[in-house]
PDB file of C-alpha atoms and ligand atoms in Angstrom:
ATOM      1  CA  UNK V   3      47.807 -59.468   8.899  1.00  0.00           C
ATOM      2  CA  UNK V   4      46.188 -56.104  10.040  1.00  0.00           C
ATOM      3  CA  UNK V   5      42.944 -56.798  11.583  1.00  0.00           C
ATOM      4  CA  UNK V   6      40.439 -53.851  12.856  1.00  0.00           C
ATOM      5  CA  UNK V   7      37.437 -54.718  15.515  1.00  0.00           C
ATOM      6  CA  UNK V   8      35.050 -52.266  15.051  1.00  0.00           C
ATOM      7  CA  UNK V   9      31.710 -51.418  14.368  1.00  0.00           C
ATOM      8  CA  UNK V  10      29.139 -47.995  15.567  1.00  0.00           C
ATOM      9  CA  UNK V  11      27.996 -49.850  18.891  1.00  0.00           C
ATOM     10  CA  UNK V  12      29.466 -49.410  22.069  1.00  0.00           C
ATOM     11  CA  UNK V  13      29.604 -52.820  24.336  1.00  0.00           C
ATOM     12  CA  UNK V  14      29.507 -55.338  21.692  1.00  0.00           C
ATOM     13  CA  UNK V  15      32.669 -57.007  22.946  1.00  0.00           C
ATOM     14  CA  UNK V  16      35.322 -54.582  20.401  1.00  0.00           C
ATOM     15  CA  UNK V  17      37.564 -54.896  23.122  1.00  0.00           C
ATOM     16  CA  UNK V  18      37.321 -58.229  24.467  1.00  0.00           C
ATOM     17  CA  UNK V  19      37.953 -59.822  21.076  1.00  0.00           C
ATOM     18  CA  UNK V  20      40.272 -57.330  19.881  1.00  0.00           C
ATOM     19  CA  UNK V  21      42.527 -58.147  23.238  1.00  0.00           C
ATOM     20  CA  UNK V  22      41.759 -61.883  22.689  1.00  0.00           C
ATOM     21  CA  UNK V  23      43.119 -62.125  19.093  1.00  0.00           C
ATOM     22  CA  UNK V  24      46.194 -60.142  20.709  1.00  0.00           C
ATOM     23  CA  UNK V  25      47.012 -62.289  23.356  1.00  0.00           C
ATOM     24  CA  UNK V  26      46.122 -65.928  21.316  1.00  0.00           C
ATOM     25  CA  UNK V  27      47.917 -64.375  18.616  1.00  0.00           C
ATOM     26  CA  UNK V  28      51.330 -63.658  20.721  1.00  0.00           C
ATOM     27  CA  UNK V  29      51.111 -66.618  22.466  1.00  0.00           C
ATOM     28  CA  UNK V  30      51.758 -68.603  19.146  1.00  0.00           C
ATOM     29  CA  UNK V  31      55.063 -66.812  18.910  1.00  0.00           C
ATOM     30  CA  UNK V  32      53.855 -64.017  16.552  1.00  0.00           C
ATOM     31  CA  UNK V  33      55.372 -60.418  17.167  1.00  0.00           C
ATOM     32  CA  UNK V  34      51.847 -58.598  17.998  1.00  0.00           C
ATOM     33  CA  UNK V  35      51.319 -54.752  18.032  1.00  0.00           C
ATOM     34  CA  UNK V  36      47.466 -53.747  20.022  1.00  0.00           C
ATOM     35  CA  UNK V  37      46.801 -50.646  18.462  1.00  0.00           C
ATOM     36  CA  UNK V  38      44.470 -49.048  20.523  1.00  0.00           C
ATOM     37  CA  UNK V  39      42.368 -46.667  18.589  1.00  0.00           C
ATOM     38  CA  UNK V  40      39.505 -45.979  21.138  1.00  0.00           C
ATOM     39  CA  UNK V  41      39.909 -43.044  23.426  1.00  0.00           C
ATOM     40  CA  UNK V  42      38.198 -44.721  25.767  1.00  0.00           C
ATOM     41  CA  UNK V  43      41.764 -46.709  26.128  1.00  0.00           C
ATOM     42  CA  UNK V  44      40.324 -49.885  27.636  1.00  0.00           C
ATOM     43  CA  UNK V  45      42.681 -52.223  25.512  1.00  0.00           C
ATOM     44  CA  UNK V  46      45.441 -50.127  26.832  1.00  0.00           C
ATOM     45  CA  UNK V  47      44.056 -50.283  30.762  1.00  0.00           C
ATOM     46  CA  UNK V  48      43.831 -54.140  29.783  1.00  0.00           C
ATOM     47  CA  UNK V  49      47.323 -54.217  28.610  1.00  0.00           C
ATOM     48  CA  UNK V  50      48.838 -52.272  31.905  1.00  0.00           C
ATOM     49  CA  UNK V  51      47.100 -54.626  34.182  1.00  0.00           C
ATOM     50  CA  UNK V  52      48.647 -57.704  31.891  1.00  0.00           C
ATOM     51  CA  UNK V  53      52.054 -56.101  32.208  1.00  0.00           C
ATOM     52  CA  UNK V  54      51.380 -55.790  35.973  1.00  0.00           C
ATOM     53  CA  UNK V  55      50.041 -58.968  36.566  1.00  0.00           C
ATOM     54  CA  UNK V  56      52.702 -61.459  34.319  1.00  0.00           C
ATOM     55  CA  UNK V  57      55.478 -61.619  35.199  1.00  0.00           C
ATOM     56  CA  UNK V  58      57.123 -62.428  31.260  1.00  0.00           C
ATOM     57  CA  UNK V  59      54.397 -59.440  30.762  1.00  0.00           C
ATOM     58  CA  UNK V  60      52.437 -58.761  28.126  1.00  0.00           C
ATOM     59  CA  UNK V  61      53.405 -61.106  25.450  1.00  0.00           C
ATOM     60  CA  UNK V  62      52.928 -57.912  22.827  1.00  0.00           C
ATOM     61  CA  UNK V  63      53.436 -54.387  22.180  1.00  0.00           C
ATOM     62  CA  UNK V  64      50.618 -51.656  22.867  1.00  0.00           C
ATOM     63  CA  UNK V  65      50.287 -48.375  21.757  1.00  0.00           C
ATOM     64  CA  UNK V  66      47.821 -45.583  21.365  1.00  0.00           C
ATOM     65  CA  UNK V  67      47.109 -43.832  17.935  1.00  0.00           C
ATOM     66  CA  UNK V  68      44.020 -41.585  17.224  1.00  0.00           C
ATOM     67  CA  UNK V  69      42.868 -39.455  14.088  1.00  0.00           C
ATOM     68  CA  UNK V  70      43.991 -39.761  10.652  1.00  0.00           C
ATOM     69  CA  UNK V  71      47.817 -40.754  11.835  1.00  0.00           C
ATOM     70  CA  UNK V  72      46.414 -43.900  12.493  1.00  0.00           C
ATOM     71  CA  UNK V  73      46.861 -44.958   8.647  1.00  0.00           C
ATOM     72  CA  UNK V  74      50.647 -44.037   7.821  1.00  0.00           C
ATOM     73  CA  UNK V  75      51.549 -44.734  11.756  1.00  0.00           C
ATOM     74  CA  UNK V  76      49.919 -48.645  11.027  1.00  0.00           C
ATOM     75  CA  UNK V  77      51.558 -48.667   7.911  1.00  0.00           C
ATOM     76  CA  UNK V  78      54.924 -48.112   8.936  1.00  0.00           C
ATOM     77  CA  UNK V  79      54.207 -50.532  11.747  1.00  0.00           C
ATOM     78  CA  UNK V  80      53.073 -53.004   9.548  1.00  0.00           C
ATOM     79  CA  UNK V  81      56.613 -53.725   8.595  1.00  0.00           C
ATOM     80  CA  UNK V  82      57.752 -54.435  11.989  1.00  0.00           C
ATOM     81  CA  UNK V  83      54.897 -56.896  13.262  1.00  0.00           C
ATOM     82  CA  UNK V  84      53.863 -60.368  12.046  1.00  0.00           C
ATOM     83  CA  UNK V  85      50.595 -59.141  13.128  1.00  0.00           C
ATOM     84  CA  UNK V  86      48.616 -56.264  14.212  1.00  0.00           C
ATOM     85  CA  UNK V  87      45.100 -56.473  16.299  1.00  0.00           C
ATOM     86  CA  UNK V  88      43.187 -52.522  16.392  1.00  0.00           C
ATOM     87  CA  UNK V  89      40.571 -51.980  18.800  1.00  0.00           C
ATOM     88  CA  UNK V  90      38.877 -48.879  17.652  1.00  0.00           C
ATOM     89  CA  UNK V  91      35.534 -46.904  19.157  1.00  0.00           C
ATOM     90  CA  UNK V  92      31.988 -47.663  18.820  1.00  0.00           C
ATOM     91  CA  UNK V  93      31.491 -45.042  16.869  1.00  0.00           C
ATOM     92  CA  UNK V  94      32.388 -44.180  12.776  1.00  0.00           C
ATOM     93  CA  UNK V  95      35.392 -41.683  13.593  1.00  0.00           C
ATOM     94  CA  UNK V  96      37.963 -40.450  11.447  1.00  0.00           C
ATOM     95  CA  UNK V  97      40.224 -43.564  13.190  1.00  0.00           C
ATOM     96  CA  UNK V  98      37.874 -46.373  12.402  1.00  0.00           C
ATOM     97  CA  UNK V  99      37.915 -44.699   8.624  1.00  0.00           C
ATOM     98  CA  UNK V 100      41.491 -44.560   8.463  1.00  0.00           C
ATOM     99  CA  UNK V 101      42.624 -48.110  10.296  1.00  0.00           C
ATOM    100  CA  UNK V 102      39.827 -49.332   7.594  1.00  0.00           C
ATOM    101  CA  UNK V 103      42.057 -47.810   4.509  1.00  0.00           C
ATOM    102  CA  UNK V 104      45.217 -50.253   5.649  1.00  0.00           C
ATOM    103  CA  UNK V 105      43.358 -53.647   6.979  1.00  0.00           C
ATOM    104  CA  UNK V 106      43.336 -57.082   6.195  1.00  0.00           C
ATOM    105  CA  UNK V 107      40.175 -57.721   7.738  1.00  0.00           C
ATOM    106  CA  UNK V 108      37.529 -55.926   9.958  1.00  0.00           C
ATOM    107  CA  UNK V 109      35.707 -57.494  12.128  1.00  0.00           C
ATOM    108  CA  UNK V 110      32.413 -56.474  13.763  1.00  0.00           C
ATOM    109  CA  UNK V 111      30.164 -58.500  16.690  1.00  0.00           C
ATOM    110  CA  UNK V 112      26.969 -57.774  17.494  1.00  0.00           C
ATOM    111  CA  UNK V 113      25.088 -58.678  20.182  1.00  0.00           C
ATOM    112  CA  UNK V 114      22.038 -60.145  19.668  1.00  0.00           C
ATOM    113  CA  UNK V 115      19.741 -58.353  22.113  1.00  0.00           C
ATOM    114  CA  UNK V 116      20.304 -54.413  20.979  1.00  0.00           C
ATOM    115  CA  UNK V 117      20.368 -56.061  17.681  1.00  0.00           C
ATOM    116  CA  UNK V 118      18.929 -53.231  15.283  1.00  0.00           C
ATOM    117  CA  UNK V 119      18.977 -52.909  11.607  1.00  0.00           C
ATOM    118  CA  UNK V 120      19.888 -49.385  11.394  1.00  0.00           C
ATOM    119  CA  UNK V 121      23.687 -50.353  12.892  1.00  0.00           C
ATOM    120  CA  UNK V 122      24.254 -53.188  10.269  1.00  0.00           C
ATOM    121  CA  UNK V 123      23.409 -51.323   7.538  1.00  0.00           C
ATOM    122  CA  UNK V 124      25.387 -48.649   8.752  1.00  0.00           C
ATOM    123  CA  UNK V 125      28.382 -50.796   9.054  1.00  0.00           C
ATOM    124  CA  UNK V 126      27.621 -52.350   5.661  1.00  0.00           C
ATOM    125  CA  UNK V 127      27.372 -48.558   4.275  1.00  0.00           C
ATOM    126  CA  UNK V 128      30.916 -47.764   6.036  1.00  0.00           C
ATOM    127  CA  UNK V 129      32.588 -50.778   4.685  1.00  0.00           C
ATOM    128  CA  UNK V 130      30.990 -50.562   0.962  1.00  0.00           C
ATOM    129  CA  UNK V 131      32.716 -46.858   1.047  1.00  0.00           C
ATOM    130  CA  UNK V 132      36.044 -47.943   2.967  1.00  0.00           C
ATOM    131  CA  UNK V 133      36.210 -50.355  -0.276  1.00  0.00           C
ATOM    132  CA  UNK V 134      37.183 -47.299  -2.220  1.00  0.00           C
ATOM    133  CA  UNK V 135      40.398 -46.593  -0.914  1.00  0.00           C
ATOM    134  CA  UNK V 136      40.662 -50.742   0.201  1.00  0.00           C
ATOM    135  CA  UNK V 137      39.248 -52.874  -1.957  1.00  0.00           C
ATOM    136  CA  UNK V 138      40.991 -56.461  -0.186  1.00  0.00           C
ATOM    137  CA  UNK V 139      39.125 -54.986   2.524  1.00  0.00           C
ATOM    138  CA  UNK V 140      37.436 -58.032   4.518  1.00  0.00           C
ATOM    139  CA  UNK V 141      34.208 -57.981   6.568  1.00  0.00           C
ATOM    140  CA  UNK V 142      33.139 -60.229   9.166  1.00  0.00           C
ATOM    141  CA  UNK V 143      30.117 -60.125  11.001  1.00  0.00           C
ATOM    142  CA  UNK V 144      29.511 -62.541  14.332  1.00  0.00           C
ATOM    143  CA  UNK V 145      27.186 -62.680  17.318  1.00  0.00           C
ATOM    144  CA  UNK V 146      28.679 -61.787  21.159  1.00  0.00           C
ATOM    145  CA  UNK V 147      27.272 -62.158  23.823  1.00  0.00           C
ATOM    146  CA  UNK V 148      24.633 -64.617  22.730  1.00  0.00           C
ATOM    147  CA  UNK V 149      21.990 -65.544  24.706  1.00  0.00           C
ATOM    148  CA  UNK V 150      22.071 -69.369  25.828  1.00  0.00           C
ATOM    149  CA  UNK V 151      19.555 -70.247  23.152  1.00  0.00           C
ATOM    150  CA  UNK V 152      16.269 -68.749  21.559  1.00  0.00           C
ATOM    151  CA  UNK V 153      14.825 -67.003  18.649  1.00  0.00           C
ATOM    152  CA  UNK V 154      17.271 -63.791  19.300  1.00  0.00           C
ATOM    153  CA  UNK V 155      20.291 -65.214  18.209  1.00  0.00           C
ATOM    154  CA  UNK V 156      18.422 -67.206  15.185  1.00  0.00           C
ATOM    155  CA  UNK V 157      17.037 -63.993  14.091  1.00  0.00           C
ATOM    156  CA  UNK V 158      19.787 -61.432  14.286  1.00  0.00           C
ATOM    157  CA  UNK V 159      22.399 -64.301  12.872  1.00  0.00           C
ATOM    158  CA  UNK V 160      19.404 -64.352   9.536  1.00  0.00           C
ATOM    159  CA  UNK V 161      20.001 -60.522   9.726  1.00  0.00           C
ATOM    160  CA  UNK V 162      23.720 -60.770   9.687  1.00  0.00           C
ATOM    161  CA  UNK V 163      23.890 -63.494   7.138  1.00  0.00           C
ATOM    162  CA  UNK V 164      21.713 -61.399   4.455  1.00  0.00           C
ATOM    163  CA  UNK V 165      23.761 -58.257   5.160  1.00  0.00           C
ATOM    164  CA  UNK V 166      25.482 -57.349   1.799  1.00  0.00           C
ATOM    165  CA  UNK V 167      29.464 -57.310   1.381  1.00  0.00           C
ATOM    166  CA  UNK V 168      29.764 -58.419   4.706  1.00  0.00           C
ATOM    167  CA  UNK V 169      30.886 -62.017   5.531  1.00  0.00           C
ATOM    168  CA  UNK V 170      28.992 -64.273   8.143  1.00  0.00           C
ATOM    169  CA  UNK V 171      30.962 -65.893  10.816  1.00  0.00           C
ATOM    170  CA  UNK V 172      29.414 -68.838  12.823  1.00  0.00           C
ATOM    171  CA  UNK V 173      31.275 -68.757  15.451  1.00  0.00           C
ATOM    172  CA  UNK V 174      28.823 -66.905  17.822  1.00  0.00           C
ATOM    173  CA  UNK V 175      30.157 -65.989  21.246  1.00  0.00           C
ATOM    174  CA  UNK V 176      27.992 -67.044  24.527  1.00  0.00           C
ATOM    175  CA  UNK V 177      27.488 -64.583  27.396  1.00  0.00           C
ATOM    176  CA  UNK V 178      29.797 -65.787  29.500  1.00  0.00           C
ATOM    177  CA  UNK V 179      31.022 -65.004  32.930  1.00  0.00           C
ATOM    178  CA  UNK V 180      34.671 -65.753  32.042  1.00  0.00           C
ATOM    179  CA  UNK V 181      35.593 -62.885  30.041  1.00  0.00           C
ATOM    180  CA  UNK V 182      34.452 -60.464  32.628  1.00  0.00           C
ATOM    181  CA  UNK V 183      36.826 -62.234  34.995  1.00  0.00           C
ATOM    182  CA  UNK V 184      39.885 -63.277  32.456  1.00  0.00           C
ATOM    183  CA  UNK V 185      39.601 -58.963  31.745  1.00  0.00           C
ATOM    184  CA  UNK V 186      39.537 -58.100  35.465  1.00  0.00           C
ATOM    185  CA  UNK V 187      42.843 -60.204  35.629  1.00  0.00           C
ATOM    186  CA  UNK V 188      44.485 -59.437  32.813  1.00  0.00           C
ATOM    187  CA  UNK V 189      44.379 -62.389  30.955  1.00  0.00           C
ATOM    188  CA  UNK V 190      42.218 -64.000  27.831  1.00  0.00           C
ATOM    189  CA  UNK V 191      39.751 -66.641  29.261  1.00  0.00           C
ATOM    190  CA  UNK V 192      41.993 -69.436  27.564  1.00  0.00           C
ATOM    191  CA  UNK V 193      44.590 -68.418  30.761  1.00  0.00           C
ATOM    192  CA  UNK V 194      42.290 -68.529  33.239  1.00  0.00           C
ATOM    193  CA  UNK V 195      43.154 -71.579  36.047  1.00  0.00           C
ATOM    194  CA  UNK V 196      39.566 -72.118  35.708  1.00  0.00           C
ATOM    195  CA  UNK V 197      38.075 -72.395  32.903  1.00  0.00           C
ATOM    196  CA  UNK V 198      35.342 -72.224  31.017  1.00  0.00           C
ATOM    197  CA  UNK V 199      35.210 -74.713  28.318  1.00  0.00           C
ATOM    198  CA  UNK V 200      32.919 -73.282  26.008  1.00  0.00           C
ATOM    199  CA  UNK V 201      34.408 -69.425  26.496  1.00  0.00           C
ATOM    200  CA  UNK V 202      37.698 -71.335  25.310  1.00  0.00           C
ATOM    201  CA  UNK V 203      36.024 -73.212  22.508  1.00  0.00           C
ATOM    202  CA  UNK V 204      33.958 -70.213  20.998  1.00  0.00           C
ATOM    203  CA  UNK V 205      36.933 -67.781  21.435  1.00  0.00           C
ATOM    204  CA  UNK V 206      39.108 -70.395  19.859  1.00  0.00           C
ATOM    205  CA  UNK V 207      36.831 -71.027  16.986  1.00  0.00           C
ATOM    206  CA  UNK V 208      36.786 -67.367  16.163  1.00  0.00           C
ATOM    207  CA  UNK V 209      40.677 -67.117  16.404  1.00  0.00           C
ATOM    208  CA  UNK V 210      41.525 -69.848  14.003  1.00  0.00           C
ATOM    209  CA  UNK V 211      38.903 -68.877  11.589  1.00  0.00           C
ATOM    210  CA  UNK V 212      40.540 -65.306  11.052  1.00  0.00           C
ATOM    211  CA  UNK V 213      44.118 -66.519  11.337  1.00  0.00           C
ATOM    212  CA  UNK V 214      43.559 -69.721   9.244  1.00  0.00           C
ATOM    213  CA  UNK V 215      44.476 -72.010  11.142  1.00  0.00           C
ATOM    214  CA  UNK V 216      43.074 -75.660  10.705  1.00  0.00           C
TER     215      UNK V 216
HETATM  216  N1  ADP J   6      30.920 -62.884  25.396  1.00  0.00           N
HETATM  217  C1  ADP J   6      30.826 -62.132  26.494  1.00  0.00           C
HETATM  218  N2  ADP J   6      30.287 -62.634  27.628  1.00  0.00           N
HETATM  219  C2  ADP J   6      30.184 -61.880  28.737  1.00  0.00           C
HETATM  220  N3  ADP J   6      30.605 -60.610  28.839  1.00  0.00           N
HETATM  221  C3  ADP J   6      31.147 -60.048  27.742  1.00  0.00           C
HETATM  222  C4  ADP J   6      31.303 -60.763  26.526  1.00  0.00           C
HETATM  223  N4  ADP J   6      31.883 -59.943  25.610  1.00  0.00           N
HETATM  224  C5  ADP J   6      32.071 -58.767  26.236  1.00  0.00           C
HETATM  225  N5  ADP J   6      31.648 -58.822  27.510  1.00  0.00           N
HETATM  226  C6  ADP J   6      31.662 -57.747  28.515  1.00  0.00           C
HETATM  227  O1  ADP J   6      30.849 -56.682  28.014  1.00  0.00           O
HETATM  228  C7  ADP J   6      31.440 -55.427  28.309  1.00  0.00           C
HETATM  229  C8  ADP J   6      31.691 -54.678  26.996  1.00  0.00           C
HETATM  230  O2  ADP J   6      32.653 -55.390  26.235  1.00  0.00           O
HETATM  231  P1  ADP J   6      33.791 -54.626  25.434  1.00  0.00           P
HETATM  232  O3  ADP J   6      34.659 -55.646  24.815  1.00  0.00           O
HETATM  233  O4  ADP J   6      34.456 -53.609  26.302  1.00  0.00           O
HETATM  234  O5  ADP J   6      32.919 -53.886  24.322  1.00  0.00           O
HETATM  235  P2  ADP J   6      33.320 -52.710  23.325  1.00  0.00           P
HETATM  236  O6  ADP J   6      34.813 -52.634  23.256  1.00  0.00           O
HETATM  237  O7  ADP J   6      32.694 -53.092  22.024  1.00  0.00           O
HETATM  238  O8  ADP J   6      32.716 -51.459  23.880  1.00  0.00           O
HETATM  239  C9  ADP J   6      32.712 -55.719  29.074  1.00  0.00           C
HETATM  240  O9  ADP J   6      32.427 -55.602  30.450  1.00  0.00           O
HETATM  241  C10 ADP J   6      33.033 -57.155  28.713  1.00  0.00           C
HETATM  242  O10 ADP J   6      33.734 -57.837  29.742  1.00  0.00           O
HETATM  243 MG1   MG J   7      36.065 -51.038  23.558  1.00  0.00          MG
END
């Protein structure tokens, strides 16, 4: 399974799920590849500190890939992993376009706050072209960094469900201190000594939704 977070916002939580699904993903005894398709290279940073801070490491390989290389480098790949997690830019660059022309599945959160139109439609534009060249191409669509409760979330999750060719995922994800401290550590919240239930429960929801797990 190749699956792309991505999206044209920056801070929407790319990363954080991206490294999630990695880690979760590994942990189940997978063979995981983090592509890291951002030059902003925080998946990488987060994989460094992982590798510093365990001492079995990682639990998956990491590597960098930009521009249009991305596609016949993931391909190739593809043969050597069970699995393969890419955390791309918040923007629509050439390597969002070409991770989208080999994927399983991209998926895109959106938090509910800077919720605006103009980016969904955008991303429903960029995935009705990516269809072209992919047509098994899968789109998800979930709220991060919910608020707590309130009409936000209720109204950007209508938004989300009525965008076309892209697939609604309830499975929002809280604001929640815990992946701010599992990412300063190196770890997924689901590693953290202590835990936050519901970080665990919506990040777990999300996992076994994508993976298909029951
Ligand atoms: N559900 C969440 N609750 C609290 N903080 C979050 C959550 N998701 C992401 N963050 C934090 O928001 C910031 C941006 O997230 P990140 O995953 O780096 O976004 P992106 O990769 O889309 O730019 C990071 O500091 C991250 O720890
Ligand atoms: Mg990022």
């Amino acid at each position: 399974m190749i699956i792309v977070a991505g999206g044209i916002k920056g801070g929407s939580g790319k990363t954080t799920v991206a490294t999630h699904l990695a880690v979760m993903r590994a942990l189940q005894g997978r063979d995981v590849l983090l592509i890291d398709a951002d030059d902003q290279e925080t998946a990488t940073d987060f994989t460094a500190l992982r590798n510093e801070r365990l001492p079995e490491g990682a639990g998956y390989t990491s590597i960098k890939l930009t521009g249009a290389s991305v596609r016949t480098e993931t391909l190739r790949l593809a043969k050597k992993y069970d699995d393969i997690v890419i955390d791309t830019g918040g923007r629509d660059t050439t390597s969002q376009r070409a991770t989208l022309t080999v994927a399983d599945k991209l998926i895109v959160p959106f938090v509910p706050r800077s919720f605006d139109v103009w980016t969904l439609e955008k991303v429903a534009n960029l995935v009705e072209e990516m269809r072209a060249a992919n047509p098994r191409l899968k789109a998800y669509v979930f709220l991060n960094r919910a608020d707590p409760q309130g009409r936000d979330n209720d109204e950007a999750a209508e938004l989300l469900r009525e965008a076309g060719g892209l697939e609604y995922l309830d499975t929002p994800i809280g604001t929640r201190k815990a992946f701010g401290n599992a990412a300063s550590q190196g770890l997924a919240v689901t590693e953290l000594k202590q835990q936050d239930p519901k970080a665990t429960q919506e990040i777990n929801a999300l996992f076994r939704y994508l993976f298909d797990i029951q």
